[in-house]
Coordinates of C-alpha atoms in Angstrom, one line a residue:
Chain K
X205 CA 51.6 11.0 18.3
X206 CA 49.7 9.2 15.6
X207 CA 46.6 10.5 13.7
X208 CA 43.2 9.4 14.9
X209 CA 41.0 7.2 12.8
X210 CA 38.6 10.2 12.5
X211 CA 41.4 12.4 11.2
X212 CA 42.3 9.8 8.6
X213 CA 38.8 9.4 7.4
X214 CA 38.3 13.1 7.3
X215 CA 41.5 13.6 5.3
X216 CA 40.5 10.9 2.8
X217 CA 37.0 12.4 2.4
X218 CA 38.5 15.8 1.8
X219 CA 40.9 14.5 -0.8
X220 CA 38.0 12.9 -2.7
X221 CA 36.0 16.1 -2.5
X222 CA 38.8 18.4 -3.5
X223 CA 40.7 16.4 -6.1
X224 CA 38.6 13.6 -7.4
X225 CA 35.0 14.8 -7.5
X226 CA 35.7 17.9 -9.7
X227 CA 37.3 15.6 -12.4
X228 CA 34.5 13.0 -12.5
X229 CA 32.2 13.3 -15.4
X230 CA 30.7 9.8 -15.7
X231 CA 27.4 9.8 -13.9
X232 CA 27.8 6.3 -12.4
X233 CA 31.2 7.3 -11.1
X234 CA 29.9 10.5 -9.7
X235 CA 27.0 8.6 -8.0
X236 CA 29.5 6.1 -6.5
X237 CA 31.6 8.9 -5.3
X238 CA 28.6 10.6 -3.6
X239 CA 27.8 7.3 -1.9
X240 CA 31.4 6.9 -0.7
X241 CA 31.3 10.4 0.6
X242 CA 28.2 9.6 2.6
X243 CA 29.7 6.4 4.0
X244 CA 32.8 8.3 5.1
X245 CA 30.6 10.8 6.9
X246 CA 28.8 8.0 8.6
X247 CA 32.0 6.3 9.6
X248 CA 33.4 9.6 10.9
X249 CA 30.4 9.8 13.3
X250 CA 30.3 6.1 14.1
X251 CA 33.9 4.9 14.5
X252 CA 34.7 6.7 17.7
X253 CA 31.3 6.5 19.3
X254 CA 29.9 3.1 18.5
X255 CA 31.7 1.0 21.1
X256 CA 30.7 3.2 24.1
X257 CA 27.2 3.7 22.6
X258 CA 26.6 -0.1 22.3
X259 CA 28.0 -0.6 25.8
X260 CA 25.5 1.9 27.2
X261 CA 22.7 0.6 25.0
X262 CA 23.3 -3.0 26.1
X263 CA 23.2 -1.9 29.8
X264 CA 20.0 -0.1 29.1
X265 CA 18.6 -3.2 27.4
X266 CA 19.6 -5.4 30.3
X267 CA 17.6 -3.1 32.7
X268 CA 14.6 -2.8 30.4
X269 CA 14.5 -6.6 29.8
X270 CA 14.8 -7.3 33.5
X271 CA 11.6 -5.3 33.9
X272 CA 10.0 -7.4 31.2
X273 CA 11.0 -10.6 33.1
X274 CA 9.6 -9.1 36.3
X275 CA 6.3 -8.2 34.6
X276 CA 5.5 -11.8 33.9
X277 CA 4.6 -10.9 30.4
X278 CA 7.6 -12.7 28.9
X279 CA 6.6 -16.2 27.8
X280 CA 8.9 -19.0 28.9
X281 CA 10.9 -19.0 25.7
X282 CA 11.5 -15.3 25.9
X283 CA 12.2 -15.3 29.6
X284 CA 15.1 -17.7 29.3
X285 CA 16.5 -15.8 26.4
X286 CA 16.3 -12.6 28.5
X287 CA 18.3 -14.4 31.2
X288 CA 20.8 -15.4 28.7
X289 CA 21.1 -11.9 27.4
X290 CA 21.6 -10.5 30.9
X291 CA 24.3 -13.0 31.6
X292 CA 26.2 -12.2 28.4
X293 CA 25.8 -8.5 29.1
X294 CA 27.2 -8.9 32.5
X295 CA 30.2 -10.9 31.2
X296 CA 30.9 -8.2 28.6
X297 CA 30.9 -5.5 31.3
X298 CA 34.2 -6.9 32.6
X299 CA 37.4 -6.0 30.7
X300 CA 37.3 -4.5 27.2
X301 CA 34.9 -6.1 24.9
X302 CA 35.2 -6.1 21.1
X303 CA 32.7 -3.9 19.3
X304 CA 31.5 -6.9 17.2
X305 CA 30.6 -8.7 20.4
X306 CA 28.7 -5.7 21.7
X307 CA 27.0 -5.5 18.3
X308 CA 26.0 -9.1 18.3
X309 CA 24.6 -8.8 21.8
X310 CA 22.7 -5.6 20.9
X311 CA 21.0 -7.4 18.0
X312 CA 19.9 -10.2 20.5
X313 CA 18.5 -7.6 22.9
X314 CA 16.7 -5.6 20.2
X315 CA 15.2 -8.8 18.8
X316 CA 13.8 -9.5 22.3
X317 CA 12.4 -5.9 22.5
X318 CA 10.7 -6.5 19.2
X319 CA 9.0 -9.7 20.4
X320 CA 8.0 -8.1 23.7
X321 CA 6.4 -5.2 21.8
X322 CA 4.2 -7.7 20.0
X323 CA 3.3 -9.4 23.3
X324 CA 2.4 -6.0 24.8
X325 CA 0.2 -5.0 21.9
X326 CA -1.6 -8.4 22.1
X327 CA -2.5 -7.6 25.7
X328 CA -3.1 -3.9 25.2
X329 CA -5.3 -2.4 28.0
X330 CA -3.9 -4.7 30.7
X331 CA -2.0 -2.6 33.2
X332 CA 1.1 -4.8 33.2
X333 CA 1.3 -4.8 29.5
X334 CA 0.8 -1.1 29.2
X335 CA 3.5 -0.4 31.8
X336 CA 6.0 -2.6 30.1
X337 CA 5.0 -1.1 26.7
X338 CA 5.8 2.4 28.1
X339 CA 9.2 1.1 29.3
X340 CA 10.0 -0.4 25.9
X341 CA 8.9 2.8 24.2
X342 CA 11.2 4.8 26.4
X343 CA 14.1 2.5 25.6
X344 CA 13.4 2.9 21.9
X345 CA 13.5 6.7 22.2
X346 CA 16.9 6.5 24.0
X347 CA 18.2 4.0 21.5
X348 CA 17.2 6.2 18.6
X349 CA 18.8 9.2 20.2
X350 CA 22.1 7.3 20.8
X351 CA 22.2 6.3 17.1
X352 CA 21.0 9.6 15.6
X353 CA 24.3 11.2 14.7
X354 CA 25.3 8.2 12.6
X355 CA 22.3 8.7 10.3
X356 CA 20.8 12.1 10.7
X357 CA 21.6 14.3 8.9
X358 CA 24.3 12.1 7.3
X359 CA 21.9 10.3 5.0
X360 CA 19.6 13.2 4.2
X361 CA 19.9 14.4 0.5
X362 CA 20.2 12.8 -2.9
X363 CA 19.9 9.1 -2.4
X364 CA 22.1 7.9 -5.3
Chain Y
X201 CA 26.1 -5.2 -15.5
X202 CA 25.6 -6.8 -18.9
X203 CA 28.0 -5.9 -21.7
X204 CA 26.5 -4.1 -24.6
X205 CA 27.8 -6.6 -27.2
X206 CA 25.8 -9.4 -25.5
X207 CA 22.6 -7.3 -25.5
X208 CA 23.2 -6.4 -29.1
X209 CA 23.6 -10.1 -30.0
X210 CA 20.5 -11.0 -28.0
X211 CA 18.3 -8.5 -29.9
X212 CA 19.7 -9.4 -33.3
X213 CA 19.0 -13.1 -32.6
X214 CA 15.5 -12.4 -31.2
X215 CA 14.4 -9.9 -33.9
X216 CA 15.9 -11.9 -36.8
X217 CA 15.4 -10.8 -40.4
X218 CA 18.6 -9.0 -40.6
X219 CA 17.9 -6.6 -37.7
X220 CA 21.0 -4.7 -36.6
X221 CA 21.5 -3.0 -33.3
X222 CA 22.9 0.5 -33.9
X223 CA 23.1 2.0 -30.4
X224 CA 22.7 1.0 -26.8
X225 CA 22.5 3.3 -23.8
X226 CA 22.2 2.3 -20.2
X227 CA 19.9 4.5 -18.2
X228 CA 20.9 6.1 -14.9
X229 CA 20.9 5.1 -12.1
X230 CA 19.5 1.6 -12.5
X231 CA 20.3 0.3 -9.0
X232 CA 17.3 -1.8 -8.4
X233 CA 17.0 -2.9 -12.0
X234 CA 19.3 -2.4 -15.0
X235 CA 17.6 -0.7 -18.0
X236 CA 19.0 -0.3 -21.5
X237 CA 17.7 1.7 -24.4
X238 CA 18.3 -0.2 -27.6
X239 CA 18.0 1.2 -31.1
X240 CA 17.9 -1.0 -34.2
X241 CA 17.9 -0.9 -38.0
X242 CA 15.3 -3.4 -39.3
X243 CA 15.4 -3.2 -43.1
X244 CA 14.4 0.3 -44.0
X245 CA 12.8 0.9 -40.6
X246 CA 14.3 2.0 -37.3
X247 CA 13.3 0.4 -34.1
X248 CA 13.7 1.3 -30.4
X249 CA 13.4 -1.0 -27.4
X250 CA 13.8 -0.9 -23.6
X251 CA 15.5 -3.9 -22.1
X252 CA 15.0 -4.3 -18.3
X253 CA 16.4 -6.9 -16.0
X254 CA 17.0 -7.3 -12.2
X255 CA 20.3 -6.1 -10.8
X256 CA 22.7 -8.9 -9.8
X257 CA 21.6 -10.1 -6.4
X258 CA 18.0 -9.1 -7.2
X259 CA 16.0 -5.9 -7.2
X260 CA 15.9 -3.4 -4.3
X261 CA 12.2 -3.4 -4.2
X262 CA 10.7 -6.7 -3.1
X263 CA 8.5 -7.2 -6.1
X264 CA 9.4 -9.6 -9.0
X265 CA 9.9 -8.2 -12.5
X266 CA 7.2 -10.5 -13.7
X267 CA 4.7 -8.5 -11.7
X268 CA 5.7 -5.3 -13.4
X269 CA 5.5 -7.1 -16.8
X270 CA 2.0 -8.3 -16.1
X271 CA 0.8 -4.9 -15.0
X272 CA 2.0 -3.4 -18.3
X273 CA 0.6 -6.2 -20.3
X274 CA -2.8 -5.6 -18.8
X275 CA -2.6 -1.8 -19.1
X276 CA -1.5 -1.7 -22.7
X277 CA -5.0 -2.4 -24.2
X278 CA -6.5 0.3 -22.0
X279 CA -6.5 4.1 -22.3
X280 CA -3.7 4.4 -19.8
X281 CA -0.5 5.3 -21.8
X282 CA 2.2 2.7 -21.3
X283 CA 4.9 1.4 -23.6
X284 CA 4.0 -1.6 -25.6
X285 CA 5.2 -4.7 -23.7
X286 CA 6.9 -7.1 -26.2
X287 CA 8.3 -10.1 -24.3
X288 CA 9.2 -11.5 -20.9
X289 CA 11.9 -14.0 -20.4
X290 CA 11.8 -15.5 -16.9
X291 CA 15.4 -16.7 -17.0
X292 CA 17.3 -15.1 -19.8
X293 CA 20.7 -16.5 -20.7
X294 CA 22.0 -13.0 -21.7
X295 CA 21.3 -11.9 -18.1
X296 CA 22.8 -15.0 -16.5
X297 CA 19.4 -16.4 -15.6
X298 CA 17.9 -13.2 -14.4
X299 CA 14.4 -12.2 -15.7
X300 CA 14.3 -9.9 -18.7
X301 CA 11.4 -7.7 -19.9
X302 CA 11.4 -5.9 -23.2
X303 CA 9.1 -3.1 -24.2
X304 CA 9.0 -0.7 -27.1
X305 CA 10.8 2.6 -26.7
X306 CA 8.4 5.6 -26.5
X307 CA 9.5 8.9 -28.0
X308 CA 9.7 11.3 -25.1
X309 CA 11.7 12.2 -22.0
X310 CA 11.3 11.9 -18.2
X311 CA 12.6 15.4 -18.0
X312 CA 10.8 18.7 -18.7
X313 CA 13.5 21.4 -19.2
X314 CA 12.5 24.8 -18.1
X315 CA 9.5 23.6 -16.0
X316 CA 10.7 25.4 -12.9
X317 CA 11.6 28.7 -14.6
X318 CA 10.4 32.0 -13.1
X319 CA 7.4 33.9 -14.4
X320 CA 3.7 33.6 -15.2
X321 CA 4.2 31.6 -18.3
X322 CA 6.2 28.9 -16.6
X323 CA 3.7 28.8 -13.7
X324 CA 0.8 28.3 -16.2
X325 CA 2.8 25.6 -17.9
X326 CA 3.4 23.8 -14.6
X327 CA -0.4 23.8 -14.0
X328 CA -1.0 22.4 -17.4
X329 CA 1.5 19.6 -16.7
X330 CA -0.2 18.9 -13.4
X331 CA -3.6 18.7 -15.0
X332 CA -2.4 16.3 -17.6
X333 CA -0.9 14.1 -14.9
X334 CA -4.1 14.2 -13.0
X335 CA -6.1 13.1 -16.0
X336 CA -3.8 10.1 -16.6
X337 CA -4.1 9.1 -12.9
X338 CA -7.8 9.4 -13.1
X339 CA -7.9 7.2 -16.2
X340 CA -5.8 4.6 -14.4
X341 CA -7.9 4.8 -11.2
X342 CA -11.2 4.3 -13.0
X343 CA -10.2 1.0 -14.7
X344 CA -12.3 -2.0 -14.0
X345 CA -10.0 -4.4 -12.2
X346 CA -12.1 -7.5 -12.9
X347 CA -12.8 -6.8 -16.6
X348 CA -9.2 -5.8 -17.2
X349 CA -7.9 -9.0 -15.7
X350 CA -5.9 -7.4 -12.9
X351 CA -7.6 -9.5 -10.3
X352 CA -5.9 -12.6 -11.8
X353 CA -2.5 -11.5 -10.6
X354 CA -2.9 -8.7 -8.1
X355 CA -3.8 -9.0 -4.5
X356 CA -7.1 -7.1 -4.4
X357 CA -8.8 -5.8 -1.2
X358 CA -12.2 -7.2 -0.5
X359 CA -13.8 -3.8 -0.4
X360 CA -12.9 -0.1 -0.5
X361 CA -13.2 -0.1 3.4
X362 CA -10.4 -2.7 3.5
X363 CA -8.1 -1.0 1.0
X364 CA -5.7 0.5 3.6
X365 CA -5.8 -2.6 5.8
X366 CA -5.0 -4.8 2.8
X367 CA -1.9 -2.8 1.9
X368 CA -0.9 -2.7 5.5
X369 CA -1.1 -6.4 5.9
X370 CA 0.7 -7.0 2.6
X371 CA 3.7 -4.9 3.6
X372 CA 3.8 -6.1 7.2
X373 CA 4.2 -9.6 5.8
X374 CA 6.9 -8.5 3.5
X375 CA 8.8 -6.7 6.3
X376 CA 8.7 -9.8 8.5
X377 CA 10.1 -11.9 5.7
X378 CA 12.9 -9.6 4.4
X379 CA 14.1 -7.5 7.3
X380 CA 17.8 -7.7 8.0
X381 CA 17.6 -6.3 11.6
X382 CA 14.7 -6.5 14.1
X383 CA 14.2 -2.7 14.2
X384 CA 11.6 -2.6 17.0
X385 CA 10.9 1.0 16.4
X386 CA 9.6 0.1 12.9
X387 CA 7.3 -2.5 14.6
X388 CA 6.1 0.1 17.0
X389 CA 5.4 2.5 14.2
X390 CA 3.4 -0.1 12.4
X391 CA 1.1 -0.6 15.5
X392 CA 0.7 3.2 15.7
X393 CA -0.2 3.4 12.0
X394 CA -2.6 0.5 12.3
X395 CA -4.7 2.6 14.7
X396 CA -5.1 5.2 11.9
X397 CA -5.9 3.1 8.9
X398 CA -8.5 4.9 6.7
X399 CA -11.7 3.0 6.0
X400 CA -13.2 5.4 3.4
X401 CA -11.5 4.8 0.1
X402 CA -13.8 5.9 -2.7
X403 CA -13.2 2.7 -4.6
X404 CA -10.5 0.0 -5.2
X405 CA -8.4 1.1 -8.0
X406 CA -5.3 0.0 -9.9
X407 CA -2.7 2.4 -8.3
X408 CA 0.7 3.1 -9.8
X409 CA 2.9 3.5 -6.7
X410 CA 5.6 6.1 -7.4
X411 CA 4.3 8.5 -10.0
X412 CA 4.7 12.0 -11.3
X413 CA 7.9 13.9 -12.0
X414 CA 10.8 11.6 -12.8
X415 CA 8.6 8.6 -13.2
X416 CA 6.8 9.2 -16.5
X417 CA 7.7 9.8 -20.1
X418 CA 6.6 13.2 -21.4
X419 CA 6.4 14.8 -24.8
X420 CA 5.2 18.3 -25.5
X421 CA 4.3 18.5 -21.8
X422 CA 2.0 15.5 -21.9
X423 CA 2.5 12.1 -20.5
X424 CA 3.0 9.7 -23.4
X425 CA 3.9 6.7 -21.2
X426 CA 3.6 6.0 -17.5
X427 CA 6.7 4.0 -16.5
X428 CA 8.1 2.0 -13.6
X429 CA 5.1 -0.1 -12.4
X430 CA 7.0 -2.3 -9.9
X431 CA 5.1 -0.8 -6.9
X432 CA 1.7 -0.9 -8.5
X433 CA -1.1 -2.3 -6.3
X434 CA -4.9 -2.4 -6.0
X435 CA -6.1 0.0 -3.4
X436 CA -7.2 3.5 -2.4
X437 CA -6.5 5.9 -5.3
X438 CA -5.8 8.6 -2.7
X439 CA -2.6 6.7 -1.9
X440 CA -1.1 7.5 -5.4
X441 CA -1.4 11.2 -4.6
X442 CA 0.9 10.6 -1.6
X443 CA 3.4 9.2 -4.0
X444 CA 3.0 11.8 -6.8
X445 CA 6.5 13.3 -6.5
X446 CA 5.6 16.9 -6.3
X447 CA 2.7 16.9 -8.8
X448 CA 0.3 18.4 -6.2
X449 CA 2.5 21.4 -5.6
X450 CA 3.4 21.9 -9.2
X451 CA 0.3 24.0 -9.7
X452 CA -2.6 25.0 -7.4
X453 CA -3.4 21.7 -5.6
X454 CA -7.1 22.5 -5.4
X455 CA -7.4 23.1 -9.1
X456 CA -5.4 19.9 -9.8
X457 CA -7.5 17.7 -7.5
X458 CA -10.8 19.3 -8.7
X459 CA -9.8 18.4 -12.3
X460 CA -8.8 14.9 -11.2
X461 CA -12.2 14.4 -9.5
X462 CA -14.1 15.7 -12.5
X463 CA -12.3 13.2 -14.8
X464 CA -12.5 10.3 -12.3
X465 CA -16.1 10.9 -11.3
X466 CA -15.6 10.5 -7.6
X467 CA -14.3 12.7 -4.7
X468 CA -11.0 12.0 -3.0
X469 CA -11.1 11.8 0.8
X470 CA -8.2 14.2 1.2
X471 CA -7.9 13.5 4.9
X472 CA -6.5 10.1 3.8
X473 CA -3.6 11.8 2.1
X474 CA -2.0 12.6 5.5
X475 CA -2.1 9.0 6.5
X476 CA -0.6 7.7 3.2
X477 CA 2.2 10.3 3.3
X478 CA 3.3 8.8 6.6
X479 CA 2.5 5.2 5.6
X480 CA 4.8 5.6 2.6
X481 CA 7.7 6.5 4.9
X482 CA 7.0 3.3 6.7
X483 CA 6.8 1.3 3.4
X484 CA 10.1 2.7 2.3
X485 CA 11.8 0.8 5.1
X486 CA 11.1 -2.7 3.8
X487 CA 11.3 -1.6 0.2
X488 CA 14.9 -0.3 0.7
X489 CA 16.0 -2.8 3.3
X490 CA 15.3 -5.6 0.9
X491 CA 18.2 -4.3 -1.1
X492 CA 20.7 -4.8 1.7
X493 CA 20.2 -8.6 1.6
X494 CA 22.3 -9.0 -1.5
X495 CA 25.0 -6.8 0.0
X496 CA 25.2 -8.8 3.1
X497 CA 25.2 -12.1 1.2
X498 CA 28.1 -10.8 -0.9
X499 CA 26.2 -11.1 -4.2
X500 CA 26.3 -7.4 -4.9
X501 CA 28.6 -5.1 -2.9
X502 CA 27.8 -1.8 -4.6
X503 CA 27.9 1.1 -2.3
X504 CA 24.6 2.4 -3.7
X505 CA 22.9 -0.8 -2.4
X506 CA 24.6 -0.3 1.0
X507 CA 23.5 3.3 1.3
X508 CA 19.9 2.6 0.2
X509 CA 19.5 -0.6 2.1
X510 CA 21.1 0.4 5.3
X511 CA 21.8 4.2 5.7
X512 CA 18.6 5.3 4.1
X513 CA 16.6 2.8 6.0
X514 CA 18.1 3.9 9.3
X515 CA 17.3 7.5 8.3
X516 CA 13.7 6.6 7.8
X517 CA 13.7 4.9 11.1
X518 CA 14.8 8.2 12.7
X519 CA 12.1 10.0 10.8
X520 CA 9.5 7.5 12.0
X521 CA 10.8 8.1 15.5
X522 CA 10.1 11.8 15.1
X523 CA 6.5 11.1 14.1
X524 CA 5.4 8.1 16.1
X525 CA 2.5 8.8 18.5
X526 CA 1.7 12.2 17.1
X527 CA -1.6 13.0 15.4
X528 CA -1.4 11.9 11.8
X529 CA -1.7 15.5 10.4
X530 CA 1.3 16.6 12.5
X531 CA 3.2 13.5 11.4
X532 CA 2.4 14.3 7.7
X533 CA 3.6 17.9 8.2
X534 CA 6.9 16.5 9.3
X535 CA 7.1 14.3 6.2
X536 CA 6.3 17.4 4.0
X537 CA 9.1 19.4 5.6
X538 CA 11.5 16.5 5.3
X539 CA 10.7 16.1 1.6
X540 CA 11.8 19.7 0.9
X541 CA 15.4 18.6 0.5
X542 CA 17.2 20.1 -2.4
X543 CA 17.4 17.0 -4.7
X544 CA 13.7 17.0 -5.2
X545 CA 12.9 18.2 -8.7
X546 CA 10.2 20.6 -7.5
X547 CA 12.8 22.3 -5.3
X548 CA 15.6 22.2 -7.8
X549 CA 15.0 25.7 -9.1
X550 CA 14.9 27.4 -5.7

């Protein structure tokens, strides 16, 4: 049996807290150590969960963006990029994708959501736009919830 | 980071006449910009200077050092206390081509030991400190922008009604240029905030941006120099109170604001404060995210830049997610709660 990545990060963090932090007197070194401690807490939360989270988020994006295509609000340029996103998302659903591939695709999907939000606000008051806007907002809430543990409360506290 | 010997040689060459650098101290934390205190012997006299330059890879905040230099240059002849600006070098050799600003060192400290002690005496002292800060802000906020030359280099709203809109447009533009990730929730939050832009600023003022505890130089409980002008802007003076780093809760807020209004000669629309408290959370996203660009490009891989430009930004995104769509006063209450984290100076004693 080998130690998990989380156990290894946790042990490293504990070693820094127990043996290194008490001996550091230089304020820049102490600040760097605090930053490293926060990054390790972030990684502890992110390493195990990021792959499945992105997989789920990309599937959610594919569904949300399909609704955008169906609404007719996506301009031609956006519609073809949505099609491309959905094809890539479908391809990555087969086998075991690398986290970096999921991350790249997620960026593409969220960029499209960002552009669609702008389009919805430009047509605010129109039923189709408001309906799509509600769907996009619901996706944003789900995305935020999925990422929450990586940043909150990890990054709360002294900033440097 | 610039080595001290190079800074020493730079000052001795610049000051001439046998000036000798006797001591150099780098200020903490200096992540966005590096700042050094420099002491000299110039004949029989002793001198003190502050040397400030961008960090390698550029500052965190998306505002050029030259802007801060110009703000200080235009404030120095006024009644607003600022350190004397001495020279600006747009591409200094000592900083490998980075801009450098030098001002005179002011005798004082950004720390007020014992301010958060228990007891009536300490409470009275806190109120006095708050009143002094209020006076200094009022002095700043009543400057004539046109006569003082600020309109020559600052983006100025067309009218008080346009003050919030002007700041909003300025920062939306910056965000679209500098963001390292689409962050659609931040876009959505901007649309939500746009619906609540105040239109009742009492006037267009020179505003400081971050101000109050930790931002100014104090001596004998009075501000002797207002520092860090990189986020200065022309806008609604109420906005500065949303960035006053605990000064409103230092004493009785009503007493402090009443004193400010007496000195300023106008009333603050306090309902605007809630909006600006939330707006400043939004503004923190582009301000900090800008710092991540140099990390991603490999110019500066310091962990502090990574944490501010990425982790802190994502934390603020989470915070915006908690507030978006709520009435502004409820959203501002969330910000107030969130700001009660232990590192804040006003909470340090508790």
